[in-house]
């Protein structure tokens, strides 16, 4: 199977502020393609949600005059070092009064800027020390540990009443005492992250994906790219360096380790059985489900409990057919990468979280179209373990879904959930970064599926040619490459942030990217609120 880290898997950043256009500060750096990676949390404990924006493709350099960045000759350039912008919420919106900019040359941050560190490629927010302030986990999967290239590391910044601070920050990797396994070249520890309270002690824990991890095999040596997930537990003094780890060869985990399974490719947390403990969803996008279903993908469910996170026999997947060809497009097929994106939320308002999983490489056999994309929605119900009460398979050809299936749309490549309309049920936002709008190829579009007691009673589409949205669709913008939802202004409804990483902003000669922020009213009308751009 081919390497699963496709070129489209690039994360970037955004910036927000009071209504209008907010500027992010950049400290002697050039940033490209803002809008690939987001995380939302309340880092200063003021009741307004804040947003972290990862820019793993940031180019660091030693120049003092930013204007010289247009000419790279003679400048010490550090490619893909990575950085993270943090914008803070307030009654005036996000980014109105405070922005922060972090990278590995920032004072107090472990490590230094190096080529291909990819600092900020994954982010997760949670209160890891129980002090009431959310903290930020930053994945740097390209980090070299000593001479071991792309071993990967995770940096933790702790929150406070003045926001995130580097004082007391920590770095974790597989050669750190207490962390299981050991660093190996290409492991990419920290390529995915998720936070949740798995043991019910009211302090968040951190799940860390290492999807390229090689696992020792009994016959054929190392099983390359099998994947591993580490769990670091939160305590009053912060995350513990003593972890638990799981692979598909761990006792109680269904299946077994195989080459390029990429177990841990994507992670999500939620209370999926109504027992008040957070559970963990771990996707394995390269999982083969029989000879005719290579790389079709699967998702494992781990159960939270007072005795810690436990593996279960429960998995989520697409259906398979007994025939060596697809009965219809709702069935699993080769290399569709079910589990490329995953998110949890209560879509039907029953008090139990549900799961949505994207398969952006799903093909439409009836029209011989490649990579149209699809999502599967699993509505869960209260149970002593996990029980799916209903499953829904959707593509852009499904009834009432805006658009149509087209080649290379990648519908479902990005996902987020949040209560946009304030009805106490989470809504699903689906990214289609490859959507063509008119003649503008790969302009991109977001689809909003509104949840509620009836579930999916309203579906809307949003792109840069939508009336009232500033700017316009252009080829290759990749609108919706990443998505996030958070109540940044405290009005009881989550705002929607949409990354547009390939947008050329202003007079820039490169694809700088930016983020657009949208408000949603209680009657589900979507209106533009802010553009977030670098200064």
Short mmCIF file of C-alpha atoms in Angstrom, two decimals:
data_model
loop_
_atom_site.label_atom_id
_atom_site.label_comp_id
_atom_site.label_asym_id
_atom_site.label_seq_id
_atom_site.Cartn_x
_atom_site.Cartn_y
_atom_site.Cartn_z
CA UNK A 1 0.00 0.00 0.00
CA UNK A 2 1.24 3.51 -0.73
CA UNK A 3 2.42 5.96 1.91
CA UNK A 4 -0.69 7.28 3.64
CA UNK A 5 0.63 10.78 4.30
CA UNK A 6 -0.64 12.38 1.11
CA UNK A 7 0.41 15.83 -0.07
CA UNK A 8 -3.06 17.10 0.84
CA UNK A 9 -2.37 16.31 4.48
CA UNK A 10 -0.81 19.72 5.12
CA UNK A 11 -1.99 21.73 8.13
CA UNK A 12 -2.04 25.57 8.32
CA UNK A 13 -3.41 28.52 10.35
CA UNK A 14 -5.95 31.30 10.80
CA UNK A 15 -6.57 34.57 12.63
CA UNK A 16 -9.63 36.24 14.15
CA UNK A 17 -10.72 39.55 15.68
CA UNK A 18 -13.60 41.96 16.11
CA UNK A 19 -16.07 42.10 13.17
CA UNK A 20 -14.09 42.90 10.07
CA UNK A 21 -10.57 41.66 9.54
CA UNK A 22 -8.25 40.53 12.32
CA UNK A 23 -4.49 40.37 11.98
CA UNK A 24 -2.17 37.76 13.43
CA UNK A 25 1.28 38.77 14.55
CA UNK A 26 4.16 36.97 12.89
CA UNK A 27 7.57 37.20 14.46
CA UNK A 28 10.22 37.41 11.74
CA UNK A 29 8.75 34.44 9.88
CA UNK A 30 6.99 33.71 6.64
CA UNK A 31 3.86 31.59 6.94
CA UNK A 32 2.24 29.73 4.09
CA UNK A 33 -1.19 28.22 3.64
CA UNK A 34 -2.90 29.33 6.81
CA UNK A 35 -6.03 27.34 7.56
CA UNK A 36 -5.15 23.64 7.77
CA UNK A 37 -5.22 22.90 11.54
CA UNK A 38 -7.40 24.14 14.43
CA UNK A 39 -8.09 23.43 18.11
CA UNK A 40 -10.60 25.19 20.37
CA UNK A 41 -10.40 25.64 24.17
CA UNK A 42 -10.68 28.26 26.90
CA UNK A 43 -7.01 28.90 27.65
CA UNK A 44 -7.50 31.89 30.00
CA UNK A 45 -10.67 30.69 31.77
CA UNK A 46 -12.79 33.77 30.93
CA UNK A 47 -15.73 31.76 29.57
CA UNK A 48 -15.02 32.63 25.93
CA UNK A 49 -13.59 29.95 23.68
CA UNK A 50 -10.18 30.59 22.13
CA UNK A 51 -8.66 29.14 18.99
CA UNK A 52 -5.22 27.69 18.26
CA UNK A 53 -4.10 27.54 14.65
CA UNK A 54 -1.28 25.28 13.59
CA UNK A 55 1.03 26.34 10.73
CA UNK A 56 3.37 23.38 10.27
CA UNK A 57 4.65 24.67 6.92
CA UNK A 58 5.98 27.91 8.40
CA UNK A 59 9.40 28.84 7.06
CA UNK A 60 11.72 30.12 9.78
CA UNK A 61 14.78 32.21 9.03
CA UNK A 62 17.47 34.33 10.60
CA UNK A 63 16.75 37.60 8.80
CA UNK A 64 15.85 40.69 10.83
CA UNK A 65 14.18 42.61 8.01
CA UNK A 66 10.90 40.92 7.06
CA UNK A 67 11.01 42.59 3.63
CA UNK A 68 14.03 40.52 2.72
CA UNK A 69 11.90 37.41 2.86
CA UNK A 70 10.87 37.94 -0.74
CA UNK A 71 14.45 37.11 -1.72
CA UNK A 72 15.69 33.87 -0.18
CA UNK A 73 19.23 34.07 -1.48
CA UNK A 74 21.69 34.31 1.39
CA UNK A 75 19.04 33.79 4.09
CA UNK A 76 19.26 30.85 6.46
CA UNK A 77 15.88 29.25 5.72
CA UNK A 78 14.42 26.52 7.93
CA UNK A 79 11.72 24.82 5.89
CA UNK A 80 8.55 23.47 7.52
CA UNK A 81 9.72 24.32 11.02
CA UNK A 82 6.14 25.08 12.04
CA UNK A 83 4.39 27.50 14.37
CA UNK A 84 1.11 27.99 16.23
CA UNK A 85 -1.04 31.14 16.42
CA UNK A 86 -3.46 31.48 19.35
CA UNK A 87 -6.35 33.95 19.17
CA UNK A 88 -8.51 34.69 22.20
CA UNK A 89 -12.28 35.08 22.39
CA UNK A 90 -14.18 37.98 23.95
CA UNK A 91 -17.59 39.64 23.75
CA UNK A 92 -16.24 41.42 20.68
CA UNK A 93 -15.27 38.19 18.94
CA UNK A 94 -12.07 36.29 18.57
CA UNK A 95 -8.66 37.94 18.34
CA UNK A 96 -9.98 41.35 19.40
CA UNK A 97 -7.49 41.89 22.22
CA UNK A 98 -4.83 39.19 22.34
CA UNK A 99 -2.91 37.06 19.88
CA UNK A 100 0.03 34.79 20.65
CA UNK A 101 2.58 33.24 18.31
CA UNK A 102 4.56 30.18 19.36
CA UNK A 103 7.36 28.24 17.70
CA UNK A 104 10.30 26.17 18.90
CA UNK A 105 12.60 29.18 19.08
CA UNK A 106 10.13 30.99 21.37
CA UNK A 107 11.53 31.45 24.91
CA UNK A 108 10.61 28.50 27.12
CA UNK A 109 9.44 26.20 24.30
CA UNK A 110 11.33 22.88 24.26
CA UNK A 111 13.42 22.25 21.16
CA UNK A 112 14.58 24.52 18.35
CA UNK A 113 13.34 25.30 14.85
CA UNK A 114 14.60 22.67 12.42
CA UNK A 115 13.77 21.55 8.90
CA UNK A 116 10.60 19.48 8.60
CA UNK A 117 9.69 19.56 12.32
CA UNK A 118 6.05 20.21 11.35
CA UNK A 119 5.41 21.89 14.71
CA UNK A 120 1.63 22.44 14.86
CA UNK A 121 0.57 19.69 12.45
CA UNK A 122 -1.77 18.36 15.14
CA UNK A 123 -3.41 20.19 18.05
CA UNK A 124 -5.65 19.28 20.99
CA UNK A 125 -7.03 21.36 23.87
CA UNK A 126 -7.87 20.02 27.34
CA UNK A 127 -7.36 20.79 31.03
CA UNK A 128 -4.49 18.42 31.75
CA UNK A 129 -3.77 19.67 35.29
CA UNK A 130 -7.29 20.37 36.56
CA UNK A 131 -6.74 24.06 37.31
CA UNK A 132 -9.76 25.26 35.30
CA UNK A 133 -7.71 26.55 32.35
CA UNK A 134 -7.48 24.58 29.12
CA UNK A 135 -3.99 23.62 28.01
CA UNK A 136 -2.70 23.03 24.48
CA UNK A 137 -0.99 19.92 23.09
CA UNK A 138 1.05 20.59 19.95
CA UNK A 139 2.15 17.74 17.73
CA UNK A 140 5.51 17.98 15.98
CA UNK A 141 5.60 14.63 14.15
CA UNK A 142 8.62 15.56 12.04
CA UNK A 143 10.77 16.33 15.10
CA UNK A 144 14.15 14.60 15.11
CA UNK A 145 15.09 13.08 18.48
CA UNK A 146 18.86 13.14 18.50
CA UNK A 147 19.85 11.70 15.15
CA UNK A 148 16.53 9.86 14.69
CA UNK A 149 14.68 11.66 11.90
CA UNK A 150 10.91 12.17 12.06
CA UNK A 151 10.60 10.33 15.36
CA UNK A 152 8.09 12.95 16.54
CA UNK A 153 7.35 14.85 19.74
CA UNK A 154 4.47 16.59 21.52
CA UNK A 155 4.81 19.91 23.38
CA UNK A 156 2.35 20.95 26.12
CA UNK A 157 1.63 24.60 26.88
CA UNK A 158 -0.36 25.17 30.07
CA UNK A 159 -3.17 27.72 30.39
CA UNK A 160 -3.50 30.45 33.01
CA UNK A 161 -5.58 33.56 33.70
CA UNK A 162 -3.35 35.40 31.21
CA UNK A 163 -3.59 32.64 28.61
CA UNK A 164 -1.13 30.02 27.41
CA UNK A 165 2.38 30.35 28.80
CA UNK A 166 5.66 28.64 28.03
CA UNK A 167 6.67 28.53 31.71
CA UNK A 168 6.43 24.91 32.81
CA UNK A 169 5.92 23.59 29.26
CA UNK A 170 6.82 19.98 28.63
CA UNK A 171 7.91 17.86 25.70
CA UNK A 172 7.14 14.17 25.28
CA UNK A 173 8.59 11.62 22.87
CA UNK A 174 9.21 7.87 22.77
CA UNK A 175 12.70 8.09 24.23
CA UNK A 176 11.46 9.95 27.31
CA UNK A 177 11.46 7.80 30.48
CA UNK A 178 7.98 6.44 31.15
CA UNK A 179 6.86 6.55 27.49
CA UNK A 180 6.49 3.07 26.06
CA UNK A 181 8.37 1.85 22.98
CA UNK A 182 11.32 3.82 21.59
CA UNK A 183 11.99 6.45 18.95
CA UNK A 184 12.49 5.15 15.44
CA UNK A 185 12.97 7.01 12.20
CA UNK A 186 9.66 7.91 10.59
CA UNK A 187 7.39 6.99 13.54
CA UNK A 188 5.74 10.46 13.51
CA UNK A 189 4.72 10.41 17.16
CA UNK A 190 2.17 13.21 17.58
CA UNK A 191 0.70 13.09 14.07
CA UNK A 192 -2.77 13.01 15.68
CA UNK A 193 -4.01 14.15 19.10
CA UNK A 194 -7.24 14.07 21.14
CA UNK A 195 -8.10 15.08 24.71
CA UNK A 196 -10.72 13.59 27.02
CA UNK A 197 -11.35 12.50 30.61
CA UNK A 198 -11.07 8.74 30.19
CA UNK A 199 -11.01 7.79 33.90
CA UNK A 200 -13.56 10.25 35.31
CA UNK A 201 -11.19 12.11 37.65
CA UNK A 202 -12.26 15.47 36.15
CA UNK A 203 -8.80 16.03 34.67
CA UNK A 204 -8.31 15.55 30.95
CA UNK A 205 -6.00 12.91 29.51
CA UNK A 206 -4.23 12.98 26.13
CA UNK A 207 -4.28 10.40 23.34
CA UNK A 208 -1.32 10.56 20.95
CA UNK A 209 -1.32 8.85 17.56
CA UNK A 210 1.83 7.36 16.06
CA UNK A 211 0.40 5.99 12.81
CA UNK A 212 3.76 5.16 11.18
CA UNK A 213 4.96 3.10 14.15
CA UNK A 214 6.55 -0.23 13.21
CA UNK A 215 5.55 -3.18 15.40
CA UNK A 216 7.73 -6.28 15.92
CA UNK A 217 6.29 -9.26 14.03
CA UNK A 218 6.65 -12.91 15.05
CA UNK A 219 7.70 -14.15 11.60
CA UNK A 220 8.57 -11.38 9.15
CA UNK A 221 10.32 -8.91 11.44
CA UNK A 222 9.10 -5.34 11.74
CA UNK A 223 5.56 -4.61 10.58
CA UNK A 224 6.06 -1.16 9.09
CA UNK A 225 3.37 1.45 9.46
CA UNK A 226 1.18 -0.69 11.73
CA UNK A 227 0.58 2.22 14.12
CA UNK A 228 0.30 2.82 17.87
CA UNK A 229 -1.64 5.07 20.25
CA UNK A 230 -0.24 6.38 23.56
CA UNK A 231 -2.36 7.62 26.49
CA UNK A 232 -0.88 10.21 28.87
CA UNK A 233 -2.92 10.76 32.02
CA UNK A 234 -3.67 14.16 33.49
CA UNK A 235 -2.83 14.98 37.13
CA UNK A 236 -2.81 18.12 39.24
CA UNK A 237 0.85 18.62 38.34
CA UNK A 238 0.22 18.07 34.62
CA UNK A 239 0.42 15.16 32.22
CA UNK A 240 2.21 12.10 33.52
CA UNK A 241 5.24 10.81 31.62
CA UNK A 242 4.07 7.28 32.44
CA UNK A 243 1.77 6.16 29.66
CA UNK A 244 -0.31 3.29 28.37
CA UNK A 245 -0.10 2.29 24.74
CA UNK A 246 -2.22 0.25 22.34
CA UNK A 247 -1.62 -1.41 19.01
CA UNK A 248 -3.84 -3.80 17.10
CA UNK A 249 -1.83 -6.62 18.68
CA UNK A 250 -2.70 -5.45 22.22
CA UNK A 251 -4.92 -7.81 24.25
CA UNK A 252 -8.59 -7.04 23.67
CA UNK A 253 -8.04 -4.97 20.51
CA UNK A 254 -9.74 -6.57 17.48
CA UNK A 255 -7.72 -7.50 14.42
CA UNK A 256 -3.96 -7.57 14.31
CA UNK A 257 -1.05 -5.48 13.18
CA UNK A 258 -0.45 -5.40 9.46
CA UNK A 259 1.75 -3.32 7.20
CA UNK A 260 0.48 0.24 6.63
CA UNK A 261 -2.64 -0.13 8.80
CA UNK A 262 -1.88 3.35 10.19
CA UNK A 263 -3.63 2.63 13.49
CA UNK A 264 -3.93 6.04 15.18
CA UNK A 265 -4.21 8.05 11.97
CA UNK A 266 -7.14 10.07 13.40
CA UNK A 267 -8.52 10.31 16.95
CA UNK A 268 -11.70 11.67 18.54
CA UNK A 269 -13.29 11.60 22.00
CA UNK A 270 -16.85 11.64 23.33
CA UNK A 271 -19.19 9.84 25.72
CA UNK A 272 -20.50 7.23 23.28
CA UNK A 273 -22.45 5.06 25.75
CA UNK A 274 -23.86 7.59 28.23
CA UNK A 275 -21.86 6.49 31.29
CA UNK A 276 -20.24 9.93 31.85
CA UNK A 277 -16.75 8.72 30.92
CA UNK A 278 -15.10 9.93 27.72
CA UNK A 279 -14.43 7.20 25.20
CA UNK A 280 -11.85 7.17 22.40
CA UNK A 281 -12.25 6.52 18.68
CA UNK A 282 -9.06 5.39 16.91
CA UNK A 283 -9.08 5.03 13.15
CA UNK A 284 -6.91 2.69 11.13
CA UNK A 285 -7.27 4.04 7.61
CA UNK A 286 -5.08 1.41 5.95
CA UNK A 287 -6.83 -1.59 7.51
CA UNK A 288 -7.56 -4.39 5.03
CA UNK A 289 -10.97 -6.02 5.47
CA UNK A 290 -10.35 -9.08 3.37
CA UNK A 291 -8.61 -9.61 0.05
CA UNK A 292 -11.00 -7.43 -1.92
CA UNK A 293 -11.08 -4.59 0.62
CA UNK A 294 -7.45 -3.54 1.02
CA UNK A 295 -7.02 -0.17 2.68
CA UNK A 296 -10.76 0.24 3.21
CA UNK A 297 -10.28 1.38 6.82
CA UNK A 298 -11.86 0.77 10.22
CA UNK A 299 -12.40 2.60 13.54
CA UNK A 300 -11.83 1.05 16.99
CA UNK A 301 -13.82 2.09 20.08
CA UNK A 302 -12.05 2.25 23.47
CA UNK A 303 -14.21 2.57 26.58
CA UNK A 304 -13.57 5.03 29.37
CA UNK A 305 -14.06 3.83 32.95
CA UNK A 306 -12.95 4.40 36.54
CA UNK A 307 -10.28 1.78 35.93
CA UNK A 308 -8.97 3.68 32.89
CA UNK A 309 -9.43 3.35 29.14
CA UNK A 310 -10.24 -0.19 28.03
CA UNK A 311 -10.16 -1.85 24.59
CA UNK A 312 -13.45 -3.34 23.39
CA UNK A 313 -14.47 -5.65 20.53
CA UNK A 314 -16.57 -2.81 19.09
CA UNK A 315 -15.54 -1.33 15.75
CA UNK A 316 -17.17 1.00 13.25
CA UNK A 317 -16.78 0.41 9.53
CA UNK A 318 -18.56 0.37 6.22
CA UNK A 319 -20.44 -2.74 5.23
CA UNK A 320 -18.77 -5.34 3.04
CA UNK A 321 -20.28 -7.54 0.36
CA UNK A 322 -19.74 -11.26 -0.20
CA UNK A 323 -19.16 -10.44 -3.85
CA UNK A 324 -15.75 -9.37 -5.18
CA UNK A 325 -17.26 -6.15 -6.51
CA UNK A 326 -19.29 -3.39 -4.91
CA UNK A 327 -23.04 -3.89 -4.70
CA UNK A 328 -23.34 -0.09 -4.44
CA UNK A 329 -21.22 2.83 -3.33
CA UNK A 330 -22.29 2.48 0.31
CA UNK A 331 -20.12 -0.62 0.65
CA UNK A 332 -16.44 -0.72 1.52
CA UNK A 333 -13.95 -0.67 -1.32
CA UNK A 334 -10.20 -0.63 -1.71
CA UNK A 335 -8.16 2.36 -0.52
CA UNK A 336 -11.11 4.61 0.30
CA UNK A 337 -9.46 5.39 3.69
CA UNK A 338 -12.51 5.25 5.93
CA UNK A 339 -11.37 7.09 9.06
CA UNK A 340 -9.28 9.81 7.42
CA UNK A 341 -11.30 12.25 9.55
CA UNK A 342 -13.45 11.57 12.63
CA UNK A 343 -15.46 13.67 15.09
CA UNK A 344 -17.87 13.04 17.98
CA UNK A 345 -20.92 15.01 19.14
CA UNK A 346 -24.54 14.62 20.19
CA UNK A 347 -26.27 15.00 16.82
CA UNK A 348 -29.78 13.89 17.85
CA UNK A 349 -29.91 15.56 21.27
CA UNK A 350 -30.42 12.37 23.28
CA UNK A 351 -27.53 13.00 25.69
CA UNK A 352 -25.24 10.38 24.14
CA UNK A 353 -22.46 11.36 21.75
CA UNK A 354 -22.47 10.04 18.21
CA UNK A 355 -19.70 9.55 15.63
CA UNK A 356 -19.16 10.88 12.11
CA UNK A 357 -16.37 9.41 9.98
CA UNK A 358 -15.08 10.69 6.65
CA UNK A 359 -13.93 8.59 3.67
CA UNK A 360 -12.60 11.28 1.30
CA UNK A 361 -11.14 8.74 -1.12
CA UNK A 362 -14.50 7.01 -1.65
CA UNK A 363 -15.16 6.43 -5.36
CA UNK A 364 -18.47 6.40 -7.18
CA UNK A 365 -18.48 3.20 -9.19
CA UNK A 366 -21.70 3.91 -11.06
CA UNK A 367 -20.08 6.90 -12.74
CA UNK A 368 -16.50 5.65 -12.51
CA UNK A 369 -15.56 8.75 -10.53
CA UNK A 370 -12.56 8.70 -8.21
CA UNK A 371 -12.27 10.35 -4.78
CA UNK A 372 -15.74 11.85 -4.59
CA UNK A 373 -15.82 11.28 -0.83
CA UNK A 374 -18.44 10.08 1.67
CA UNK A 375 -19.32 10.17 5.35
CA UNK A 376 -20.83 7.62 7.71
CA UNK A 377 -22.84 8.84 10.71
CA UNK A 378 -23.28 6.41 13.62
CA UNK A 379 -26.00 7.38 16.10
CA UNK A 380 -25.20 5.78 19.45
CA UNK A 381 -27.56 4.93 22.31
CA UNK A 382 -27.05 4.33 26.05
CA UNK A 383 -25.52 0.92 26.63
CA UNK A 384 -23.23 -0.92 29.00
CA UNK A 385 -20.78 -1.06 26.10
CA UNK A 386 -21.42 0.49 22.67
CA UNK A 387 -24.58 0.20 20.63
CA UNK A 388 -25.34 1.78 17.25
CA UNK A 389 -29.05 2.59 16.98
CA UNK A 390 -28.85 3.95 13.42
CA UNK A 391 -26.27 4.41 10.68
CA UNK A 392 -26.43 6.86 7.82
CA UNK A 393 -24.23 6.84 4.70
CA UNK A 394 -24.12 10.12 2.77
CA UNK A 395 -22.45 11.45 -0.34
CA UNK A 396 -23.12 14.59 -2.34
CA UNK A 397 -25.53 12.54 -4.45
CA UNK A 398 -27.67 11.76 -1.39
CA UNK A 399 -31.12 13.35 -1.25
CA UNK A 400 -31.12 16.95 0.04
CA UNK A 401 -27.29 17.14 0.20
CA UNK A 402 -26.01 20.17 -1.76
CA UNK A 403 -23.85 19.52 -4.81
CA UNK A 404 -23.19 16.34 -6.75
CA UNK A 405 -20.45 13.75 -6.64
CA UNK A 406 -17.54 14.84 -8.80
CA UNK A 407 -14.06 13.50 -9.30
CA UNK A 408 -11.54 14.62 -6.64
CA UNK A 409 -14.03 16.49 -4.45
CA UNK A 410 -12.72 14.74 -1.30
CA UNK A 411 -16.03 15.29 0.53
CA UNK A 412 -15.39 14.39 4.21
CA UNK A 413 -11.67 15.04 4.22
CA UNK A 414 -12.21 17.49 7.09
CA UNK A 415 -14.93 17.38 9.75
CA UNK A 416 -15.94 19.31 12.83
CA UNK A 417 -18.95 19.37 15.14
CA UNK A 418 -20.53 22.09 17.27
CA UNK A 419 -23.88 23.56 18.26
CA UNK A 420 -24.06 26.36 15.69
CA UNK A 421 -27.75 27.25 16.18
CA UNK A 422 -27.99 26.91 19.98
CA UNK A 423 -30.60 24.12 20.06
CA UNK A 424 -28.53 21.86 22.38
CA UNK A 425 -27.80 19.41 19.58
CA UNK A 426 -24.48 19.32 17.75
CA UNK A 427 -24.29 20.03 14.03
CA UNK A 428 -21.88 18.43 11.55
CA UNK A 429 -19.72 20.49 9.22
CA UNK A 430 -18.13 18.68 6.28
CA UNK A 431 -15.23 19.99 4.24
CA UNK A 432 -14.97 19.50 0.47
CA UNK A 433 -11.68 21.15 -0.34
CA UNK A 434 -11.69 19.84 -3.93
CA UNK A 435 -15.18 21.15 -4.81
CA UNK A 436 -15.36 23.02 -8.10
CA UNK A 437 -17.51 26.17 -7.92
CA UNK A 438 -18.49 27.00 -11.49
CA UNK A 439 -15.27 27.03 -13.50
CA UNK A 440 -13.11 27.50 -10.39
CA UNK A 441 -11.51 24.13 -9.84
CA UNK A 442 -10.76 23.13 -6.24
CA UNK A 443 -12.26 26.33 -4.87
CA UNK A 444 -13.78 24.35 -1.98
CA UNK A 445 -17.07 24.23 -0.09
CA UNK A 446 -18.41 23.42 3.39
CA UNK A 447 -21.65 21.56 4.04
CA UNK A 448 -23.54 22.06 7.32
CA UNK A 449 -25.83 19.26 8.52
CA UNK A 450 -27.99 20.56 11.37
CA UNK A 451 -28.67 18.17 14.21
CA UNK A 452 -31.67 18.08 16.54
CA UNK A 453 -34.39 15.81 17.85
CA UNK A 454 -35.35 14.99 14.26
CA UNK A 455 -31.72 14.99 13.09
CA UNK A 456 -30.72 16.32 9.67
CA UNK A 457 -33.78 18.48 9.27
CA UNK A 458 -31.78 21.20 7.51
CA UNK A 459 -28.70 21.14 5.27
CA UNK A 460 -26.82 24.19 3.97
CA UNK A 461 -23.81 24.78 1.70
CA UNK A 462 -21.25 27.55 2.11
CA UNK A 463 -18.44 28.79 -0.16
CA UNK A 464 -16.73 32.03 -1.15
CA UNK A 465 -19.33 32.84 -3.83
CA UNK A 466 -22.16 32.56 -1.29
CA UNK A 467 -23.93 35.96 -1.10
CA UNK A 468 -22.54 38.07 1.74
CA UNK A 469 -19.17 36.27 1.91
CA UNK A 470 -16.25 38.60 1.13
CA UNK A 471 -13.86 37.66 -1.62
CA UNK A 472 -14.64 35.16 -4.31
CA UNK A 473 -14.02 31.59 -5.33
CA UNK A 474 -10.72 31.06 -7.10
CA UNK A 475 -9.08 27.93 -8.45
CA UNK A 476 -7.16 26.02 -5.82
CA UNK A 477 -8.26 28.01 -2.74
CA UNK A 478 -9.19 24.82 -0.82
CA UNK A 479 -11.94 26.53 1.20
CA UNK A 480 -12.86 24.15 4.08
CA UNK A 481 -9.50 22.34 4.16
CA UNK A 482 -9.93 22.55 7.94
CA UNK A 483 -12.86 23.46 10.16
CA UNK A 484 -13.53 24.32 13.79
CA UNK A 485 -16.48 25.42 15.91
CA UNK A 486 -16.41 27.33 19.20
CA UNK A 487 -18.41 29.98 21.04
CA UNK A 488 -15.85 32.76 20.73
CA UNK A 489 -18.21 35.63 21.71
CA UNK A 490 -20.25 33.97 24.48
CA UNK A 491 -23.64 34.20 22.76
CA UNK A 492 -24.52 30.55 23.41
CA UNK A 493 -23.92 29.46 19.81
CA UNK A 494 -20.71 28.18 18.30
CA UNK A 495 -19.13 30.20 15.51
CA UNK A 496 -17.69 28.36 12.50
CA UNK A 497 -14.09 28.87 11.38
CA UNK A 498 -13.20 27.79 7.85
CA UNK A 499 -9.62 27.51 6.67
CA UNK A 500 -8.74 28.68 3.15
CA UNK A 501 -5.05 27.70 3.05
CA UNK A 502 -4.34 28.19 -0.64
CA UNK A 503 -5.83 31.68 -0.83
CA UNK A 504 -3.49 34.41 -2.11
CA UNK A 505 -4.11 37.34 0.24
CA UNK A 506 -3.62 40.93 -0.87
CA UNK A 507 -0.38 41.56 -2.73
CA UNK A 508 1.27 38.33 -1.55
CA UNK A 509 3.13 36.39 -4.22
CA UNK A 510 2.58 33.08 -2.47
CA UNK A 511 -0.44 31.18 -1.15
CA UNK A 512 -0.52 32.74 2.32
CA UNK A 513 -4.01 31.52 3.21
CA UNK A 514 -6.49 32.90 5.71
CA UNK A 515 -9.50 31.94 7.82
CA UNK A 516 -13.10 33.06 7.52
CA UNK A 517 -15.36 33.08 10.59
CA UNK A 518 -19.14 32.73 10.34
CA UNK A 519 -22.01 33.33 12.77
CA UNK A 520 -25.12 31.17 12.71
CA UNK A 521 -28.45 32.44 14.02
CA UNK A 522 -30.99 30.41 15.98
CA UNK A 523 -32.96 29.97 12.72
CA UNK A 524 -29.80 28.57 11.11
CA UNK A 525 -28.96 31.49 8.85
CA UNK A 526 -25.22 31.66 8.20
CA UNK A 527 -23.56 35.07 7.96
CA UNK A 528 -19.93 36.08 7.51
CA UNK A 529 -18.37 37.62 10.60
CA UNK A 530 -14.59 37.99 10.25
CA UNK A 531 -11.59 37.33 8.07
CA UNK A 532 -8.43 36.31 9.91
CA UNK A 533 -5.23 37.21 8.12
CA UNK A 534 -1.58 37.65 8.92
CA UNK A 535 -0.26 41.18 9.10
#
